[in-house]
Amino acid sequence: MGISKKDVEHVAWLARLGLSDEEKERFTVQLGSILEYAERVGEVDTSGVEPMAHATTLTNVFRDDVPTPSLERDEALGSAPEAEDGGFSVPRIV
Amino acid sequence: MNLCDRRLGDLFQNQVLQEITSEDIVNSCMQRIEALEPKVGAFLSVDGDRAVARAREADRRNFGLGEYPSAVGGVPYAIKDNICVKGWATTCASKILEGYVPVYDATVVTGLDEAGAIILGKTNMDEFAFGSSTENSAFGRTRNPWDLDSVPGGSSGGSAAAVAAGMVPFALGSDTGGSIRQPAALCGVVGMKPTYGLVSRYGLVAFASSLDQIGPITRSVTDCAALLRAVAGHDPRDTTSVDAEIPDYLEGLDAGVKGRRLAYPKELMGEGLAPEVKLAVQNAIHVLEEQGADVEEISLPSLAYAVPVYYLVAPAEASSNLARFDGVRYGFRAPDTDDILSMYEETRAQGFGQEAKRRIMLGTYALSAGYYDAYYGQAQKVRAMIARELAEAFETYDALLSPTSPTTAWPIGERSDDPLAMYLSDICTIPANLAGIPAVSVPCGLAKGLPIGLQVMGPQLGEAAVLQVAFAFEQAFKFRARPPLLDGMPEDPPSTRVRSDAAKFAEFAAGIEQGVVDFTRPLREGDVSSDDGGRGRGGETGETKEADDAGDAGDTGDGG
């Protein structure tokens, strides 16, 4: 089936990944061939098969809703490229 | 043989018998690293000072207070740079995490710390574990110790190379599609991926959350079994961690394979396999048959779809896991951007390497509206079929055999332009990740000086059987080759401890051998500080000893 350059641009947008023109060209080709290969999963008759998300039988492992020690705020901010007033500082959002 | 080449069991005994100290082992490893690192490039960072300090602490603690080390006590090791160590830069070999210093230790690190093991360095890897050759690292190249122009495999190439070159007695890696087993095979060492959930993933930077596992890389199956026990176990901080009793994998390790029913899937012994690899694995099968195992060929048709399933599921999960690298809270942030969107796009454009971008794109596409059902959804169903086929096989067979890698190590740069060719080399290892089953790679020969690995797979929580089969093979086959790089390595540096009077410890040693020594309490009252040798301080003695030691035994510890 392949993938078009427009698809590549759309996916890059979804992934918040800035791509150069050269990368867009290259990925259109490379992703196209990888997807063409991966598409063969479509050959398999999976009627009646439940999807498998992971390899354990565990579901929803909960603990009691009791506050326990967590990361201190200053520790959490310690690696921030920019921090201000106890928060992460970023360029304008709106 | 230098200390850094010794097995865990020997290092344990040597320390208990006070023949060597932990500091001696660290010094031996540091010397090996100094000699070989410029050629091999296994590490992203090494901290010898920290290791020596911990070694001295281990020496003091273990022998000063009567607590005897576990199998890994006092032993230095290497850890893949996607496993968090508090206060130590953890980069995942990516520019986007350059300089990132975790504020917590991974659970495996805490566990090994408590057992007395000592991190010596953080190893190179493919960026975020995306790769099978360690060529996708943003920070440099690792070379195969058996042939410096060849790849060590990946993504735990640095860890495998470090163990193969004898720089450390063991290392930890991570395995999502074969990233422990394949480099172990290419580097001629033992590497194991445990059952999904057996080892906590808390502190492992996630690639594919339903596939990732941390596991050991060692030079022997025995060491692998010992190390696995030390890191396995339920962790409340990892909600996918299994709450099962962890057996002592060393117990019964030598049970042998007499009467065991084994099989090899023909889908993993066919097309794409290099002839020398096929020969080595067929020979391995004969070796196991000679040991009394019954080996048959079986067909598992769904395995033909393992690679395409993986290259939909894994990138999809990766695209989700890597969304957090956005320049907001940690790591690299692109400078000079005007708004949040450009900041995200520029940070990720500049911070991620090519393979990371490719996988994020692939995964995002497979999950996007309109494509989810055909790609990710369908892949999950085929995954279920693969897992079921393997589980059914294990109703009849104790373990399955296959090559670990279809080829031996290839020249650096040969496959880096063809991502698909690189992906196809994971055919043998991927099924175990998809099904969440344990699998180990053990050396089974050389071809043109490059190692070949035999893979043994077992049912979920079937580590004991997998290790028994691997051990039986290892003992019968006797792979003793070492990388030519190690020829003529210098002797260990002089010991840090004063040589003890052999007779003085004869009774002690005899007691251990006869099993009459009780390790749960200090050996002999008053013995603690009466001889400085037990602390491994060599010339510098009692004066530098902490006051509490003298207080313990009531002796003056006046520097023997």
XYZ file of C-alpha atoms in Angstrom:
654
model
C 0.000 0.000 0.000
C 2.790 2.412 0.748
C 2.484 5.798 2.370
C 2.237 9.221 0.814
C 4.237 12.302 1.716
C 1.032 13.857 2.972
C 0.538 10.914 5.319
C 4.083 11.402 6.570
C 3.418 15.059 7.248
C 0.198 14.268 9.060
C 1.820 11.604 11.225
C 4.737 13.909 12.023
C 2.185 16.464 13.158
C 0.453 13.914 15.400
C 3.818 12.963 16.894
C 4.912 16.588 17.310
C 8.035 15.724 15.355
C 9.568 18.426 13.170
C 10.915 16.827 9.994
C 13.152 18.357 7.362
C 12.147 18.046 3.711
C 14.917 15.549 3.217
C 13.636 13.472 6.137
C 10.087 13.601 4.775
C 11.321 12.224 1.442
C 13.437 9.551 3.055
C 10.761 8.447 5.508
C 8.132 8.287 2.793
C 10.278 5.654 1.085
C 11.491 3.803 4.193
C 8.196 3.764 6.067
C 6.504 2.699 2.865
C 8.631 -0.395 2.551
C 8.437 -1.232 6.252
C 4.650 -0.917 6.226
C 4.383 -2.994 3.096
C 6.225 -5.732 4.950
C 4.263 -5.287 8.176
C 0.968 -5.380 6.299
C 1.294 -9.116 5.881
C -0.276 -9.481 9.336
C -3.446 -8.839 7.339
C -3.047 -12.244 5.657
C -3.789 -14.045 8.893
C -7.324 -15.204 9.596
C -7.927 -13.783 13.052
C -11.671 -14.299 13.240
C -12.665 -15.145 16.779
C -9.252 -14.231 18.179
C -9.138 -11.823 21.099
C -6.425 -9.178 20.823
C -3.513 -9.614 23.215
C -2.281 -6.402 24.762
C 0.326 -7.939 27.023
C 1.664 -11.264 28.227
C 0.339 -11.444 31.759
C -3.022 -12.387 33.188
C -2.926 -9.322 35.419
C -5.503 -6.590 35.099
C -5.951 -3.399 37.088
C -3.466 -3.836 39.894
C -4.571 -1.427 42.582
C -3.271 -0.354 45.942
C -5.184 1.238 48.803
C -6.056 4.866 48.205
C -3.714 6.126 50.895
C -1.247 8.929 50.219
C 2.349 7.752 50.357
C 5.593 9.699 50.026
C 6.356 10.812 46.516
C 8.872 13.009 44.758
C 9.512 16.348 46.463
C 8.674 19.301 44.270
C 12.236 20.587 44.132
C 13.483 17.160 43.127
C 10.906 17.044 40.385
C 11.956 20.475 39.138
C 15.648 19.657 39.482
C 16.139 18.539 35.900
C 13.913 21.153 34.311
C 15.399 23.107 31.417
C 13.487 26.079 32.831
C 11.538 26.403 36.044
C 9.737 29.329 37.654
C 7.594 29.779 40.757
C 7.503 26.083 41.501
C 6.478 25.105 38.004
C 7.939 24.122 34.658
C 8.362 27.154 32.471
C 7.629 26.793 28.751
C 7.173 29.116 25.735
C 3.739 30.590 25.225
C 0.942 28.104 24.833
C -1.775 30.327 23.501
C 43.237 -15.647 34.958
C 42.554 -12.173 36.253
C 39.927 -11.491 38.897
C 37.753 -9.676 36.355
C 37.532 -12.935 34.369
C 36.403 -15.059 37.280
C 32.928 -16.403 37.828
C 30.636 -15.181 40.567
C 30.909 -18.390 42.576
C 34.697 -18.143 42.657
C 34.669 -14.459 43.519
C 32.220 -15.189 46.331
C 34.369 -17.948 47.759
C 37.582 -15.951 47.339
C 36.067 -13.094 49.329
C 34.594 -15.284 52.035
C 37.940 -17.028 52.448
C 39.483 -13.568 52.559
C 41.862 -14.342 49.722
C 40.818 -11.204 47.897
C 38.810 -8.090 48.620
C 36.065 -6.411 46.678
C 38.494 -3.574 46.031
C 40.844 -6.066 44.350
C 38.081 -7.090 41.966
C 37.258 -3.472 41.169
C 40.918 -2.692 40.526
C 41.232 -5.695 38.234
C 38.212 -4.541 36.228
C 39.442 -0.958 36.088
C 42.775 -2.114 34.722
C 41.027 -4.182 32.042
C 38.819 -1.227 31.172
C 41.818 1.058 30.865
C 43.503 -1.404 28.532
C 40.531 -2.236 26.296
C 37.957 0.550 26.421
C 39.798 2.717 23.860
C 39.338 -0.167 21.411
C 35.938 -1.533 22.395
C 33.973 1.532 23.549
C 31.507 -0.431 25.675
C 30.831 2.329 28.190
C 29.204 5.742 28.105
C 30.441 6.519 31.604
C 32.674 4.807 34.146
C 33.063 5.876 37.757
C 36.055 4.103 39.285
C 36.183 6.298 42.379
C 32.587 5.593 43.292
C 33.216 1.891 42.741
C 36.304 1.808 44.937
C 34.475 3.636 47.705
C 31.615 1.131 47.519
C 34.086 -1.753 47.403
C 35.743 -0.569 50.572
C 32.327 -0.270 52.168
C 31.478 -3.794 50.993
C 34.739 -5.141 52.376
C 34.148 -3.457 55.701
C 30.510 -4.425 55.924
C 30.866 -8.022 54.827
C 33.729 -9.091 56.949
C 33.559 -6.535 59.683
C 30.038 -7.251 60.735
C 29.741 -10.912 59.925
C 27.305 -10.421 57.092
C 28.448 -12.590 54.272
C 27.899 -11.523 50.689
C 25.339 -12.955 48.336
C 26.496 -14.368 45.036
C 27.013 -10.849 43.736
C 28.347 -9.253 46.913
C 31.392 -7.089 46.379
C 31.297 -7.682 42.620
C 31.434 -4.765 40.160
C 29.075 -4.755 37.189
C 27.999 -2.717 34.196
C 24.473 -1.500 33.558
C 22.793 -0.427 30.342
C 22.276 3.311 30.138
C 18.489 3.053 29.987
C 18.293 1.883 33.590
C 18.091 4.690 36.129
C 20.801 5.111 38.725
C 20.204 7.956 41.162
C 22.658 10.761 40.713
C 24.298 9.224 37.649
C 23.577 10.569 34.165
C 21.250 8.216 32.310
C 20.976 9.069 28.631
C 19.549 6.023 26.813
C 22.304 6.967 24.321
C 20.092 9.810 23.109
C 20.776 13.526 22.755
C 17.318 14.221 24.081
C 18.410 12.919 27.492
C 21.949 14.222 27.449
C 22.827 15.241 30.983
C 19.619 13.872 32.497
C 20.296 12.738 36.046
C 17.634 10.492 37.603
C 16.393 11.288 41.095
C 15.753 7.659 41.891
C 17.247 4.204 41.495
C 15.648 1.496 39.427
C 14.373 -1.374 41.563
C 17.022 -3.734 40.148
C 19.693 -1.234 41.167
C 18.349 -0.979 44.711
C 18.206 -4.757 44.936
C 21.745 -5.263 43.689
C 23.009 -2.453 45.940
C 21.528 -4.232 48.927
C 23.146 -7.473 47.783
C 26.490 -5.698 47.760
C 27.101 -5.453 44.026
C 28.804 -2.319 42.694
C 28.053 -0.412 39.498
C 31.242 0.340 37.636
C 29.805 2.004 34.570
C 26.839 2.636 32.293
C 27.010 1.001 28.931
C 26.401 2.080 25.368
C 23.270 1.030 23.538
C 21.123 1.802 20.527
C 19.206 4.996 21.281
C 16.176 4.119 23.443
C 16.945 0.458 22.667
C 15.932 0.921 19.020
C 18.320 -1.283 17.145
C 20.224 -4.533 16.816
C 23.776 -3.265 16.465
C 24.404 -0.401 18.941
C 25.127 1.746 15.856
C 22.168 3.960 16.677
C 23.847 5.451 19.733
C 24.146 9.235 19.700
C 27.350 9.070 21.674
C 29.715 6.715 19.986
C 30.528 3.348 18.679
C 30.907 0.028 20.444
C 32.933 -2.653 18.719
C 32.707 -6.401 19.002
C 35.603 -7.661 21.158
C 35.981 -10.660 18.800
C 36.452 -8.411 15.769
C 36.764 -4.693 16.264
C 35.393 -3.948 12.784
C 32.194 -5.793 13.548
C 29.109 -4.825 15.508
C 28.569 -6.183 19.008
C 24.866 -6.577 18.313
C 22.190 -4.534 20.057
C 20.601 -2.867 21.652
C 22.546 -3.969 24.777
C 25.789 -4.064 22.767
C 27.810 -2.187 25.353
C 26.811 -4.541 28.168
C 27.552 -7.650 26.096
C 30.904 -6.288 24.905
C 31.906 -5.334 28.452
C 31.295 -8.874 29.699
C 32.883 -10.532 26.649
C 36.015 -8.419 27.067
C 36.193 -9.279 30.747
C 35.775 -5.675 31.833
C 33.156 -6.761 34.350
C 32.026 -10.192 35.563
C 28.412 -9.435 34.706
C 26.142 -6.776 33.282
C 22.468 -5.924 33.051
C 20.765 -5.259 29.766
C 17.189 -4.892 28.575
C 15.370 -6.993 26.009
C 12.299 -5.960 24.016
C 12.797 -7.928 20.785
C 16.078 -9.681 21.533
C 18.246 -6.874 22.842
C 19.972 -8.976 25.512
C 20.099 -12.312 23.751
C 21.271 -11.203 20.320
C 24.287 -9.145 21.473
C 25.104 -11.966 23.916
C 25.136 -14.375 20.972
C 27.245 -12.075 18.797
C 29.698 -11.494 21.653
C 29.982 -15.105 22.817
C 28.443 -14.697 26.263
C 25.285 -15.800 28.058
C 22.267 -13.489 27.999
C 18.761 -14.075 29.298
C 15.373 -12.471 28.986
C 13.169 -13.524 31.896
C 9.417 -14.155 31.832
C 7.568 -10.874 31.343
C 6.960 -9.427 34.777
C 9.571 -11.480 36.618
C 11.989 -8.591 36.936
C 10.700 -5.138 37.826
C 10.683 -2.516 35.094
C 10.578 0.352 37.587
C 13.466 2.573 36.588
C 13.858 1.091 33.106
C 13.184 3.793 30.549
C 10.274 2.269 28.681
C 10.453 1.316 25.005
C 7.526 -1.117 24.652
C 5.828 -1.615 27.973
C 4.292 -4.983 27.143
C 7.566 -6.421 25.847
C 10.462 -4.928 27.869
C 12.374 -6.909 30.472
C 15.679 -6.354 32.243
C 17.967 -9.388 32.350
C 21.486 -10.671 33.029
C 24.482 -10.894 30.715
C 27.170 -13.187 32.116
C 29.953 -15.525 31.064
C 28.319 -18.678 32.386
C 24.863 -20.129 32.872
C 25.557 -20.555 36.590
C 26.258 -16.843 36.942
C 23.110 -16.094 34.968
C 21.044 -18.212 37.352
C 22.582 -16.518 40.403
C 22.066 -13.043 39.025
C 18.514 -13.738 37.907
C 17.632 -14.736 41.443
C 19.143 -11.534 42.744
C 17.038 -9.275 40.518
C 13.775 -11.190 40.162
C 10.800 -10.581 42.389
C 7.533 -8.772 42.813
C 7.715 -4.984 42.968
C 4.644 -2.987 44.022
C 6.013 -0.061 42.021
C 5.688 -2.055 38.791
C 2.067 -3.045 38.360
C 2.993 -5.525 35.637
C 5.320 -7.368 37.964
C 4.496 -10.958 38.747
C 3.726 -11.943 42.324
C 5.188 -15.419 42.331
C 7.684 -17.176 44.520
C 11.133 -16.971 43.036
C 12.857 -20.355 43.136
C 16.563 -20.732 43.755
C 17.632 -21.205 40.140
C 20.987 -22.589 41.265
C 19.304 -25.484 42.994
C 18.926 -28.352 40.566
C 20.683 -26.412 37.808
C 22.679 -29.545 37.037
C 19.604 -31.758 36.722
C 20.606 -32.600 33.154
C 18.432 -33.265 30.115
C 18.083 -37.038 30.247
C 14.626 -37.910 29.051
C 13.653 -34.296 28.377
C 11.525 -33.616 25.352
C 12.893 -30.712 23.356
C 11.986 -29.340 19.944
C 13.100 -26.772 17.421
C 10.594 -24.825 15.289
C 11.464 -25.328 11.641
C 10.361 -21.754 10.901
C 13.416 -20.546 12.826
C 15.824 -22.925 11.079
C 15.064 -22.078 7.493
C 15.387 -19.151 5.154
C 17.714 -16.345 6.056
C 19.875 -18.479 8.338
C 23.605 -18.351 7.576
C 24.902 -21.873 6.851
C 27.496 -21.747 9.632
C 24.820 -20.812 12.160
C 22.619 -23.680 11.034
C 25.535 -26.100 11.373
C 26.411 -24.865 14.853
C 22.831 -25.167 16.068
C 22.410 -28.619 14.519
C 25.575 -29.624 16.322
C 24.185 -28.199 19.553
C 21.088 -30.320 19.069
C 23.301 -33.413 18.704
C 25.167 -32.495 21.864
C 21.881 -32.342 23.758
C 20.785 -35.630 22.241
C 24.033 -37.205 23.393
C 23.178 -35.947 26.872
C 19.954 -37.903 26.711
C 17.461 -35.382 25.410
C 14.847 -36.236 22.858
C 14.845 -33.513 20.172
C 12.228 -33.193 17.438
C 11.454 -30.750 14.677
C 8.079 -29.053 14.969
C 6.202 -26.452 12.990
C 4.858 -23.238 14.507
C 3.430 -21.465 11.445
C 2.482 -18.276 13.266
C 6.167 -17.534 13.876
C 6.399 -16.425 10.259
C 4.421 -13.374 11.342
C 6.426 -12.565 14.460
C 8.561 -9.852 12.871
C 5.727 -7.928 11.193
C 3.667 -8.142 14.394
C 6.582 -6.828 16.413
C 7.272 -3.963 14.034
C 3.721 -2.783 14.508
C 3.271 -3.420 18.236
C 6.679 -2.274 19.469
C 6.859 1.046 17.590
C 3.230 1.755 18.548
C 4.053 1.354 22.220
C 7.293 3.268 21.729
C 5.517 6.205 20.125
C 3.386 6.445 23.235
C 6.301 6.012 25.651
C 8.458 8.578 23.897
C 5.769 11.264 23.924
C 7.120 12.369 27.297
C 10.378 13.575 25.728
C 9.124 17.030 24.879
C 11.636 19.391 26.467
C 9.311 20.404 29.292
C 10.442 18.569 32.392
C 13.883 17.084 31.751
C 16.539 16.553 29.128
C 17.229 18.611 26.067
C 15.041 21.568 25.071
C 15.531 23.290 21.728
C 16.477 26.900 22.324
C 14.923 29.964 20.683
C 11.426 28.760 20.004
C 8.450 31.116 20.124
C 5.632 28.859 21.147
C 4.990 25.522 22.739
C 4.325 23.697 19.482
C 7.601 24.769 17.870
C 9.344 23.914 21.103
C 7.978 20.352 20.961
C 8.701 19.906 17.281
C 12.186 21.377 17.385
C 13.180 19.606 20.591
C 12.130 16.245 19.203
C 13.585 16.962 15.761
C 16.972 17.851 17.197
C 16.978 15.453 20.140
C 15.978 12.177 18.466
C 18.126 10.165 16.074
C 16.910 8.703 12.787
C 15.836 5.296 14.053
C 13.948 6.862 16.959
C 12.088 9.147 14.571
C 11.344 6.254 12.239
C 9.845 4.155 15.021
C 7.830 7.008 16.450
C 6.440 7.675 12.975
C 5.697 4.006 12.340
C 3.995 3.616 15.679
C 1.971 6.790 15.430
C 0.754 5.747 11.988
C -0.209 2.257 13.186
C -2.266 3.770 15.986
C -3.822 6.622 14.065
C -7.506 6.885 13.269
C -8.401 4.839 10.241
C -5.374 2.579 10.528
C -5.612 1.306 14.099
C -7.721 -1.759 13.352
C -5.811 -2.902 10.302
C -2.399 -2.428 11.860
C -2.169 -2.362 15.636
C -5.455 -4.130 16.272
C -4.700 -6.908 13.803
C -1.144 -7.238 15.133
C -2.486 -7.767 18.645
C -4.647 -10.625 17.415
C -1.786 -12.304 15.576
C 0.275 -11.802 18.720
C -2.318 -13.777 20.661
C -2.038 -16.577 18.118
C 1.747 -16.679 18.396
C 1.554 -16.777 22.197
C -1.021 -19.537 22.088
C 0.959 -21.650 19.618
C 4.024 -21.409 21.843
C 2.041 -22.232 24.990
C 0.591 -25.289 23.258
C 4.059 -26.422 22.216
C 5.128 -26.264 25.854
C 2.379 -28.679 26.804
C 4.419 -31.320 25.022
C 7.973 -30.026 25.139
C 10.063 -28.867 28.093
C 11.940 -26.296 26.049
C 12.331 -25.092 22.485
C 15.645 -24.555 20.722
C 16.671 -22.215 17.924
C 19.556 -20.054 16.809
C 19.599 -16.721 18.641
C 20.660 -14.747 15.597
C 20.425 -15.838 11.958
C 23.974 -14.621 11.332
C 27.172 -13.914 13.198
C 28.268 -10.301 13.781
C 28.376 -8.211 10.615
C 30.735 -5.368 9.669
C 30.006 -1.972 11.197
C 27.989 0.096 8.738
C 26.921 -2.810 6.539
C 23.214 -2.755 7.455
C 22.761 0.719 8.824
C 21.205 2.036 5.593
C 18.577 -0.653 5.343
C 16.273 -0.591 8.358
C 14.206 -3.523 7.137
C 17.267 -5.779 6.776
C 18.186 -4.893 10.331
C 14.671 -5.738 11.563
C 14.676 -9.159 9.898
C 17.646 -10.230 12.016
C 15.364 -10.343 15.055
C 13.264 -13.241 13.746
C 14.479 -15.781 16.336
C 14.291 -13.604 19.411
C 11.047 -11.685 18.885
C 8.621 -14.565 19.583
C 9.729 -14.815 23.232
C 8.950 -11.142 23.838
C 5.557 -11.335 22.154
C 4.594 -14.348 24.260
C 6.251 -13.093 27.444
C 8.226 -16.317 27.841
C 11.784 -16.768 29.174
C 14.659 -17.339 26.778
C 18.419 -17.576 27.119
C 21.275 -17.482 24.622
C 24.356 -19.589 25.258
C 27.503 -19.756 23.052
C 27.529 -22.784 20.766
C 30.473 -22.210 18.493
C 32.523 -19.872 16.344
C 32.606 -19.208 12.618
C 35.593 -17.273 11.255
C 36.309 -16.209 14.808
C 32.810 -14.850 15.439
C 30.522 -16.381 18.066
C 27.212 -18.143 17.488
C 24.459 -18.442 20.067
C 21.978 -21.217 20.821
C 18.636 -20.028 22.152
C 16.611 -22.018 24.670
C 13.008 -20.949 25.298
C 10.576 -22.148 27.935
C 7.013 -21.557 29.126
C 6.115 -18.569 31.286
C 7.834 -18.807 34.679
C 9.788 -21.783 33.320
C 13.218 -20.233 33.973
C 14.415 -23.282 35.902
C 13.930 -25.643 32.965
C 15.414 -23.171 30.488
C 18.502 -22.746 32.645
C 18.847 -26.497 33.201
C 18.863 -27.184 29.467
C 21.290 -24.326 28.840
C 23.531 -25.542 31.647
C 23.528 -29.120 30.387
C 24.520 -27.896 26.937
C 27.180 -25.539 28.278
C 28.788 -28.252 30.407
C 28.831 -30.776 27.578
C 29.977 -28.370 24.850
C 32.660 -26.572 26.869
C 32.939 -23.306 24.940
C 36.259 -21.993 26.205
C 37.259 -19.575 23.459
C 37.994 -15.984 24.380
C 38.343 -12.930 22.155
C 41.910 -12.721 20.807
C 41.891 -9.165 22.155
C 42.444 -10.668 25.594
C 45.693 -12.426 24.714
C 48.552 -11.234 26.802
C 46.502 -9.163 29.230
C 48.645 -7.973 32.144
C 48.399 -9.536 35.587
C 46.072 -8.057 38.147
C 47.308 -5.082 40.149
C 48.747 -6.049 43.553
C 46.177 -6.962 46.185
C 45.037 -4.282 48.551
C 45.269 -6.590 51.504
C 48.125 -8.018 53.427
C 48.488 -11.682 52.491
C 47.009 -13.659 55.314
C 48.744 -16.462 57.076
C 47.280 -19.494 55.336
C 47.334 -21.578 58.478
C 45.437 -18.946 60.382
C 42.486 -19.359 58.104
C 42.757 -23.074 57.557
C 40.265 -23.891 60.288
C 37.914 -21.241 59.034
C 38.130 -22.511 55.475
C 37.697 -26.096 56.561
C 34.664 -25.102 58.504
C 33.081 -23.548 55.451
C 33.761 -26.574 53.318
C 32.265 -28.863 55.901
C 29.239 -26.641 56.128
C 29.585 -26.180 59.846
C 30.129 -22.464 59.653
C 26.970 -20.561 60.448
C 26.812 -17.484 58.284
C 24.033 -15.794 60.139
C 26.155 -14.316 62.873
C 29.716 -13.016 63.270
C 32.129 -15.858 63.076
C 34.182 -15.496 66.180
C 33.755 -12.888 68.861
C 36.838 -10.746 69.037
C 37.967 -11.884 65.632
C 36.511 -8.889 63.868
C 39.307 -6.390 64.113
C 42.165 -8.532 65.316
C 43.638 -8.819 61.866
C 43.603 -5.940 59.483
C 43.866 -8.263 56.482
C 40.166 -8.998 56.688
C 39.355 -5.412 55.781
C 41.508 -5.284 52.729
C 43.245 -2.085 53.617
C 46.767 -3.398 53.075
C 49.214 -0.927 54.493
C 46.751 1.602 55.823
C 45.300 0.048 58.872
C 43.482 0.561 62.091
C 44.076 4.282 62.243
C 41.689 4.897 59.414
C 39.156 2.395 60.680
C 35.854 3.721 61.766
C 35.413 3.887 65.516
C 32.461 1.528 65.476
C 34.619 -1.403 64.371
C 36.798 -1.147 67.450
C 33.641 -0.809 69.503
C 32.196 -4.029 68.029
C 34.817 -6.425 69.234
C 36.444 -4.581 72.045
C 39.815 -5.055 70.379
C 42.218 -2.313 69.659
C 42.693 -3.083 65.958
C 46.094 -1.573 66.037
C 46.962 -2.259 62.429
C 48.172 -5.835 62.248
